[in-house]
mmCIF file of C-alpha atoms in Angstrom:
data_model
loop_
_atom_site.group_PDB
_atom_site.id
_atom_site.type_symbol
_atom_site.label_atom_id
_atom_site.label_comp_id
_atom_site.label_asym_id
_atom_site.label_seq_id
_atom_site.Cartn_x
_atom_site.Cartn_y
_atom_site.Cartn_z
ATOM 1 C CA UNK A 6 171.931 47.408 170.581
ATOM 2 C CA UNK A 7 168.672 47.970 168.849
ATOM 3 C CA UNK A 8 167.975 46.632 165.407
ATOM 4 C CA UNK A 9 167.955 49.173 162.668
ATOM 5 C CA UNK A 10 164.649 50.491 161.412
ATOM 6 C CA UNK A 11 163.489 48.647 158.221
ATOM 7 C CA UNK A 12 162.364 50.800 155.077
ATOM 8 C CA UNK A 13 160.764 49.993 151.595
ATOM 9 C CA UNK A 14 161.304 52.462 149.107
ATOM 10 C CA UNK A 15 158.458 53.236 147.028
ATOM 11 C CA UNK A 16 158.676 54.992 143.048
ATOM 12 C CA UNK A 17 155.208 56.090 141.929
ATOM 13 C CA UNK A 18 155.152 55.646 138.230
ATOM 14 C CA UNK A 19 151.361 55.931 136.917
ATOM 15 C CA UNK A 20 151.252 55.584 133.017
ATOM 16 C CA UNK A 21 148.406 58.635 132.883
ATOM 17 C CA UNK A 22 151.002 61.698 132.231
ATOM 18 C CA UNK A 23 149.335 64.431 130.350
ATOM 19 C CA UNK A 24 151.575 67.112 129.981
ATOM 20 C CA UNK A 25 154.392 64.668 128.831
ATOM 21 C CA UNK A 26 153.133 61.650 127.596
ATOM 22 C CA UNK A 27 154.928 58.596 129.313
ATOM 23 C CA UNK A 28 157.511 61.212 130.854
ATOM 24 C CA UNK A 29 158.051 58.309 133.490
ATOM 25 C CA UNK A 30 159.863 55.922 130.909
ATOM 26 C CA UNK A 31 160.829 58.646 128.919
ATOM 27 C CA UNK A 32 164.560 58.449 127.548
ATOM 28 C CA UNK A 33 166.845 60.526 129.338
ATOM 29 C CA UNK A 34 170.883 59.941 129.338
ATOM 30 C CA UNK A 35 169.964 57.150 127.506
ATOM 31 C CA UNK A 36 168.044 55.358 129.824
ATOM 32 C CA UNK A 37 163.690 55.636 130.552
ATOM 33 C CA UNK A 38 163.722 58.108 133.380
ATOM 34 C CA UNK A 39 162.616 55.727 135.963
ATOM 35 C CA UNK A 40 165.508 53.899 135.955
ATOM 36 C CA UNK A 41 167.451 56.345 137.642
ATOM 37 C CA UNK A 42 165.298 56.229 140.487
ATOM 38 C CA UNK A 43 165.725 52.531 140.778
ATOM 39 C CA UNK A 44 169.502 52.237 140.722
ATOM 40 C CA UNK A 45 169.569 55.195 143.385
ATOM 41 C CA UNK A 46 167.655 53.451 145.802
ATOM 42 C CA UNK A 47 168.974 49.983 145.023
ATOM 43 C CA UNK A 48 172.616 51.732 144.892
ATOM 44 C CA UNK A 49 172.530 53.587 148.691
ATOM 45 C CA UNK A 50 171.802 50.509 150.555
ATOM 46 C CA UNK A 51 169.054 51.969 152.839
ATOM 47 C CA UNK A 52 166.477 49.708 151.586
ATOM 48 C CA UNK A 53 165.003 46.117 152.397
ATOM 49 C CA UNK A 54 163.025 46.411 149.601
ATOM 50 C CA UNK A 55 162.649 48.907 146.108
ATOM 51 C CA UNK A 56 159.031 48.549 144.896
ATOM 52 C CA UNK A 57 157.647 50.357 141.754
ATOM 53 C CA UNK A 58 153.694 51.426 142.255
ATOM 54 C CA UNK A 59 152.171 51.246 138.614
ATOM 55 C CA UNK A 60 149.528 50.399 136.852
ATOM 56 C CA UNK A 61 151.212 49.784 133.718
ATOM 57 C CA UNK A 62 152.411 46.367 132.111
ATOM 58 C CA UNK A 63 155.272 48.028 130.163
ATOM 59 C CA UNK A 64 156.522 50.475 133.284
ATOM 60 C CA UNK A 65 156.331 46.422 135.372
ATOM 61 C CA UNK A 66 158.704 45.317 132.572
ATOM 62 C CA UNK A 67 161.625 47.699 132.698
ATOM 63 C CA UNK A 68 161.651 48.570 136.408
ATOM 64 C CA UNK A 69 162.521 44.623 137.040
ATOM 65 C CA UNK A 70 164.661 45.132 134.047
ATOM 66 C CA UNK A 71 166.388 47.596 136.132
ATOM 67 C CA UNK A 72 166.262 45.629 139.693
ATOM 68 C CA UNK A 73 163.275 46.991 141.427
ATOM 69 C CA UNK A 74 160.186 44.432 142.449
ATOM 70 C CA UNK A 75 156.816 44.794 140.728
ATOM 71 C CA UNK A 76 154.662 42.886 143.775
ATOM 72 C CA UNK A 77 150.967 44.135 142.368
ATOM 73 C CA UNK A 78 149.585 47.061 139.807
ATOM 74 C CA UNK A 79 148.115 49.810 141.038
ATOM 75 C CA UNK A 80 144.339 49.740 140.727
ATOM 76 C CA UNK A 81 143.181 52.151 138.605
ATOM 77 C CA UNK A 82 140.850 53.776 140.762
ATOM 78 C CA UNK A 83 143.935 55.052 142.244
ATOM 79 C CA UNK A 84 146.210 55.718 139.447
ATOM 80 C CA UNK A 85 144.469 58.989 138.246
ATOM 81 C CA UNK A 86 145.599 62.472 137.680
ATOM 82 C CA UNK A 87 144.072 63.477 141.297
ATOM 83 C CA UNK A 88 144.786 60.165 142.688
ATOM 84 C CA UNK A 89 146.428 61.118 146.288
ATOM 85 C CA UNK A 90 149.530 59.660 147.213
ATOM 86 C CA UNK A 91 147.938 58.086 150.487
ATOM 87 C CA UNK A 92 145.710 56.275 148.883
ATOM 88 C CA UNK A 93 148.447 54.018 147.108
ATOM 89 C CA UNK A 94 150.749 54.043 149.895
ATOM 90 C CA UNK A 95 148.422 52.338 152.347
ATOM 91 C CA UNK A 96 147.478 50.231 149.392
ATOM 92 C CA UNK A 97 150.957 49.217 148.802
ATOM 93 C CA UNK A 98 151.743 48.777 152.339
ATOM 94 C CA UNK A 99 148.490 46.127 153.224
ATOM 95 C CA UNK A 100 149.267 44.599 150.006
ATOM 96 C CA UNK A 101 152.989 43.550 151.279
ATOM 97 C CA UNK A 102 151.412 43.385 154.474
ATOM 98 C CA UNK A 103 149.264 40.493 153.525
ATOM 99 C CA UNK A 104 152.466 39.075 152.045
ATOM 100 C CA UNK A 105 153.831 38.967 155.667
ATOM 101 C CA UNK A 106 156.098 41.529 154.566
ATOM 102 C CA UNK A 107 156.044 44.948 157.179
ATOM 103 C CA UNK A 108 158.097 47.866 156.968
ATOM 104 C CA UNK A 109 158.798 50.589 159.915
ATOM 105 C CA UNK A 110 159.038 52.947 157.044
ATOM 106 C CA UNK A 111 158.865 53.907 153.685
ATOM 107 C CA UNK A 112 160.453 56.487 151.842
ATOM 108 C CA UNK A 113 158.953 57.963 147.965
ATOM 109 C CA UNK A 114 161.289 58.410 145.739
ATOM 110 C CA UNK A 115 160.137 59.990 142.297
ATOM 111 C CA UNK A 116 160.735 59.293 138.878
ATOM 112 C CA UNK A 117 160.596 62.803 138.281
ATOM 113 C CA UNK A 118 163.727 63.522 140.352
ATOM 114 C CA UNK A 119 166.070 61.482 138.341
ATOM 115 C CA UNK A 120 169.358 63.450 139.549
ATOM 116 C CA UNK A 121 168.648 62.551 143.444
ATOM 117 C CA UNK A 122 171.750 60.082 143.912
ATOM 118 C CA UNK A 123 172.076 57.410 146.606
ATOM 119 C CA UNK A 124 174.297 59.157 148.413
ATOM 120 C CA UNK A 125 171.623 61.995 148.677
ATOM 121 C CA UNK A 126 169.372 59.131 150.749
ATOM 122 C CA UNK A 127 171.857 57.859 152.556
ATOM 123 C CA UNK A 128 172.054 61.142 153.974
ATOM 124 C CA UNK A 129 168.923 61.876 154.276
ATOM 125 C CA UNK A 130 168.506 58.504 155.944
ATOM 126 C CA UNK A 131 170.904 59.324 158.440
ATOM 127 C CA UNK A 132 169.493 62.458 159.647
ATOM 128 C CA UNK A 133 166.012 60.935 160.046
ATOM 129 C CA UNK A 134 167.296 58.412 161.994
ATOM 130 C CA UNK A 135 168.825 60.698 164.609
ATOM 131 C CA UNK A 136 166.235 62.719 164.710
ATOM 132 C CA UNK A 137 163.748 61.793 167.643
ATOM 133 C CA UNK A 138 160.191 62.781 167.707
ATOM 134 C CA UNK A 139 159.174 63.181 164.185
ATOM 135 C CA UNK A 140 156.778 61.661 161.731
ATOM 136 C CA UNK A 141 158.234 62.427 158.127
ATOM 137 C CA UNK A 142 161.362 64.225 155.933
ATOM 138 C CA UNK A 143 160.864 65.978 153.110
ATOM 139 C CA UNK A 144 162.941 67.542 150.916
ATOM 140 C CA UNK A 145 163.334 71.229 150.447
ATOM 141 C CA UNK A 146 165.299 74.271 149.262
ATOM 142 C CA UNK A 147 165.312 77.344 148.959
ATOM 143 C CA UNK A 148 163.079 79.450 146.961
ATOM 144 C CA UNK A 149 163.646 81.208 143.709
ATOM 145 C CA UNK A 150 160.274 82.865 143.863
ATOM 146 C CA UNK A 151 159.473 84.694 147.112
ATOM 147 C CA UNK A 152 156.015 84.091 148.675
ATOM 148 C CA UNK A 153 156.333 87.353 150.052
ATOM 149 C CA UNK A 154 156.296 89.104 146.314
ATOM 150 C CA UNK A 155 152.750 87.209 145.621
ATOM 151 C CA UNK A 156 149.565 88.673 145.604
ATOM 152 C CA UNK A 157 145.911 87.263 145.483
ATOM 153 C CA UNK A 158 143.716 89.318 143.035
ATOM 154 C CA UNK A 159 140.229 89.914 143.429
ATOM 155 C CA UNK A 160 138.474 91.716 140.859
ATOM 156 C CA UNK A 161 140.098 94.913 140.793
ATOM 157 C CA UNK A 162 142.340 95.015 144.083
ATOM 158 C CA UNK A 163 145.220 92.905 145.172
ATOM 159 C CA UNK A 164 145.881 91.598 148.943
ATOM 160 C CA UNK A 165 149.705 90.221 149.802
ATOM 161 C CA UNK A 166 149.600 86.780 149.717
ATOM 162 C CA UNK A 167 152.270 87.104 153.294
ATOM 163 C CA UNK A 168 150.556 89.714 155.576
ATOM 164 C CA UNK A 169 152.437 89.505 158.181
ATOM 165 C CA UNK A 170 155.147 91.996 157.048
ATOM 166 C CA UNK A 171 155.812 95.389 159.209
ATOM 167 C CA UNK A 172 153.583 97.983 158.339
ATOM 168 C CA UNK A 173 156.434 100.680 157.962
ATOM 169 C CA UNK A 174 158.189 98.361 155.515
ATOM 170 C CA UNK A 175 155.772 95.759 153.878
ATOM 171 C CA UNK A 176 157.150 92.661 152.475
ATOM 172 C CA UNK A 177 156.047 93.055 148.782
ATOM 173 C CA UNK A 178 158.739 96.057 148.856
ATOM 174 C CA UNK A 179 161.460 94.724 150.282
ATOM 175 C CA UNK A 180 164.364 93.139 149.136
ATOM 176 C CA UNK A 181 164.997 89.385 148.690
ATOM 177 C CA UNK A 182 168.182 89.606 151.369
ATOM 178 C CA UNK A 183 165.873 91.853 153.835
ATOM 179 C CA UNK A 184 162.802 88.849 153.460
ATOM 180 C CA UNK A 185 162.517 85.888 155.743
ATOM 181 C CA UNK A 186 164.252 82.723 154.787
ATOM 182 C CA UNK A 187 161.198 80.454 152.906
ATOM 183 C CA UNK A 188 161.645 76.697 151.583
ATOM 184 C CA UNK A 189 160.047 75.095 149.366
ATOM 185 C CA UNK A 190 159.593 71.499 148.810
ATOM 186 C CA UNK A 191 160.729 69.616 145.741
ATOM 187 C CA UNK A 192 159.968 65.846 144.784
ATOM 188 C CA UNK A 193 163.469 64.520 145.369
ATOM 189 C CA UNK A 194 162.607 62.112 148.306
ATOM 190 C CA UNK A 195 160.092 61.679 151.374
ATOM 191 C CA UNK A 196 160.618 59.253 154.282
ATOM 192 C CA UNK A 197 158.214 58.655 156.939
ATOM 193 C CA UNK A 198 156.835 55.813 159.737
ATOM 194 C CA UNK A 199 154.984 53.476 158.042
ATOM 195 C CA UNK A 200 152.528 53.843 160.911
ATOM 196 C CA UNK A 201 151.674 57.572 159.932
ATOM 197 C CA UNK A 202 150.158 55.970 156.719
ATOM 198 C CA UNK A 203 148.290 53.378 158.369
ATOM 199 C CA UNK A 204 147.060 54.852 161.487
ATOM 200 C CA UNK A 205 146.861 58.561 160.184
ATOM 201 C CA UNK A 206 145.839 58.688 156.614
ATOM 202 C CA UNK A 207 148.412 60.847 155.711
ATOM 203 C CA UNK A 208 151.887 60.426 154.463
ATOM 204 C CA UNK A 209 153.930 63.297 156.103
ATOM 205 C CA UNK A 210 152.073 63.482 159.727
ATOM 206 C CA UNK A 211 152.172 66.319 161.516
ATOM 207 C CA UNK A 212 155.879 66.547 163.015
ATOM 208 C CA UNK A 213 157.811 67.162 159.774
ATOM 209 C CA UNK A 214 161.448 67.508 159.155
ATOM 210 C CA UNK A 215 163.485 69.601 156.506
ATOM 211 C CA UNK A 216 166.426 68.048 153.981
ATOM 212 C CA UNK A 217 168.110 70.318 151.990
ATOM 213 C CA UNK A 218 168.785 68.947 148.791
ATOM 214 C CA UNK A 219 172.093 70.452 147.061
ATOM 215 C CA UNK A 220 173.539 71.504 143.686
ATOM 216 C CA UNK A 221 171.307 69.173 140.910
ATOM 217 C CA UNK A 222 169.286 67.132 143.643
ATOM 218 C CA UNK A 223 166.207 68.840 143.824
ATOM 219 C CA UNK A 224 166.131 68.975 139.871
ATOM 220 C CA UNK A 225 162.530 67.948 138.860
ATOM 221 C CA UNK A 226 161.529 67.075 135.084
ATOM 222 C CA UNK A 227 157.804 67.459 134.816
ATOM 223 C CA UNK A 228 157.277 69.790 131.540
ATOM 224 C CA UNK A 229 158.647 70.068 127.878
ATOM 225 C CA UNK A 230 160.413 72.902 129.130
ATOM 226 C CA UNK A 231 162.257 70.827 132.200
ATOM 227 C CA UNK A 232 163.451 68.387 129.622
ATOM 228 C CA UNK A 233 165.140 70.935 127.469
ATOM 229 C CA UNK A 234 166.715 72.672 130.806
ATOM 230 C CA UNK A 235 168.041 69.092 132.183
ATOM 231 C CA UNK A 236 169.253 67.978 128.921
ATOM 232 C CA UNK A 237 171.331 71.760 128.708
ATOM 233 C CA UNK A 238 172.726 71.182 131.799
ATOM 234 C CA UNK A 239 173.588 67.312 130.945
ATOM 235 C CA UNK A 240 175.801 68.702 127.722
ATOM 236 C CA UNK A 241 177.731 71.383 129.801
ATOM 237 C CA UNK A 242 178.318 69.273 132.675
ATOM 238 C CA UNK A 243 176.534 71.010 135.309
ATOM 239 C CA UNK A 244 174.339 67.956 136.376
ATOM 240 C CA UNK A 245 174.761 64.654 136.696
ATOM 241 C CA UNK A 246 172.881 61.942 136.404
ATOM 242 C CA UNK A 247 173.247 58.968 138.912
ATOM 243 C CA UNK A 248 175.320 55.744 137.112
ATOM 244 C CA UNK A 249 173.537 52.985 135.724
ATOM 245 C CA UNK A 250 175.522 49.968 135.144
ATOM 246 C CA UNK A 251 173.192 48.253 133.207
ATOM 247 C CA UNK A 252 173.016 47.910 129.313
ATOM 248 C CA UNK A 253 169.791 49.646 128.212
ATOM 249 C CA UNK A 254 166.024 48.409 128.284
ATOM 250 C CA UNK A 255 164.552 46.710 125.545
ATOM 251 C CA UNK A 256 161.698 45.994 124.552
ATOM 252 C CA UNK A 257 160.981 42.026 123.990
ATOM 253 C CA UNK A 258 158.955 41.607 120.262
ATOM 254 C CA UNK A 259 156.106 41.298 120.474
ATOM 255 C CA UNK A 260 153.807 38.386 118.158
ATOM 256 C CA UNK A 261 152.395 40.278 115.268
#
């Protein structure tokens, strides 16, 4: 009998946020929104390790608070708004590397995604275990908005975005049953072989897998607007939020 794969999971919480300032420790369900992230992972038992990447003193503070390791802060040459995600994930994996600490895997799990639940990566665990011959998962459903109904305009004309549809009954004029069945990803969770990092500079690879994400899983809170939608679906009970047993995060004061 083999010995199981080993896996660090890996929340990417950068204090830069523009479009919500400090969405990744803002409150939600009365806890900062990276703490949902945190118990999920610690909570499904998949990982040898929960590691928050950030370059922020504060964001350090409360994910221990919440029982995830803080092992280094991100640089900040790679903590920017088009910072890409492989920079920091070969970063973090030398870094525990060097600590004689070596992963098969890694999976991302972000902030952003607070209603992914550690059930949802214990399955999704599972099925990239038993699946042979791949680099990464990713997580995906299915889309609201129809490639197939975009266009690309130049100047005065449009071209389908899709041109592969029949000629005799384009696409852009079907209906959404009559269209091709099209995913799209969401930021719920990503797992992959550490060694598609390391030895490919790139986090996904090139032999991806699909997990479908159900009900509230794929929920992402990125924009004013996502906040009000979560928090509407919070009050009526049609999301849920994964349990945190923990009393709240506070602040120590600080010396005037």
């Amino acid at each position: 009998m083999t010995d199981a794969p080993t896996c660090v999971a890996f929340i990417p919480a950068r204090s830069g946020s523009k479009r919500v300032t400090d969405k990744n420790i803002r409150q939600l369900g009365g806890h900062p929104l990276l703490a949902y992230s945190i118990r999920s992972a610690v909570d499904s038992g998949v990982f040898d390790a929960v590691v928050v990447a950030t370059d922020s003193g504060l964001y350090a503070e409360i994910a221990r608070h919440y029982g995830a390791e803080v092992p280094f802060l991100r640089p900040a040459g790679i903590s920017g708004d088009t910072s890409p995600d492989i920079a920091w994930v070969v970063y973090a994996l030398d870094t525990l590397r060097a600590a004689g600490r070596v992963f098969d895997a890694f999976s991302i799990l972000r902030p952003t995604s607070p209603f992914r639940k550690a059930g949802t990566i214990r399955r999704a665990w599972a099925e990239f275990r038993a699946e042979p011959g791949v680099d990464s998962l990713r997580a995906v459903e299915k889309c609201g908005q129809h490639p197939a109904k975009m266009w690309i305009v130049r100047g005065r004309r449009m071209h389908p975005l899709l041109p592969m549809a029949p000629a005799e009954m384009p696409w852009h004029s079907s209906q959404y049953a009559a269209l091709p069945v099209v995913h799209v990803q969401n930021a719920s969770l990503e797992i992959a072989w550490s060694r598609v990092a390391t030895e490919g500079g790139t986090i996904a690879g090139e032999v991806l897998m699909p997990f479908l994400t159900e009900g509230d899983e794929g929920l992402d809170v990125n924009t004013e607007e996502d906040w009000w939608y979560v928090n509407h679906l919070l009050e009526r009970g049609q999301a849920t939020l994964p349990p945190i047993d923990l009393p709240p995060f506070q602040a120590a004061p600080r010396p005037d």
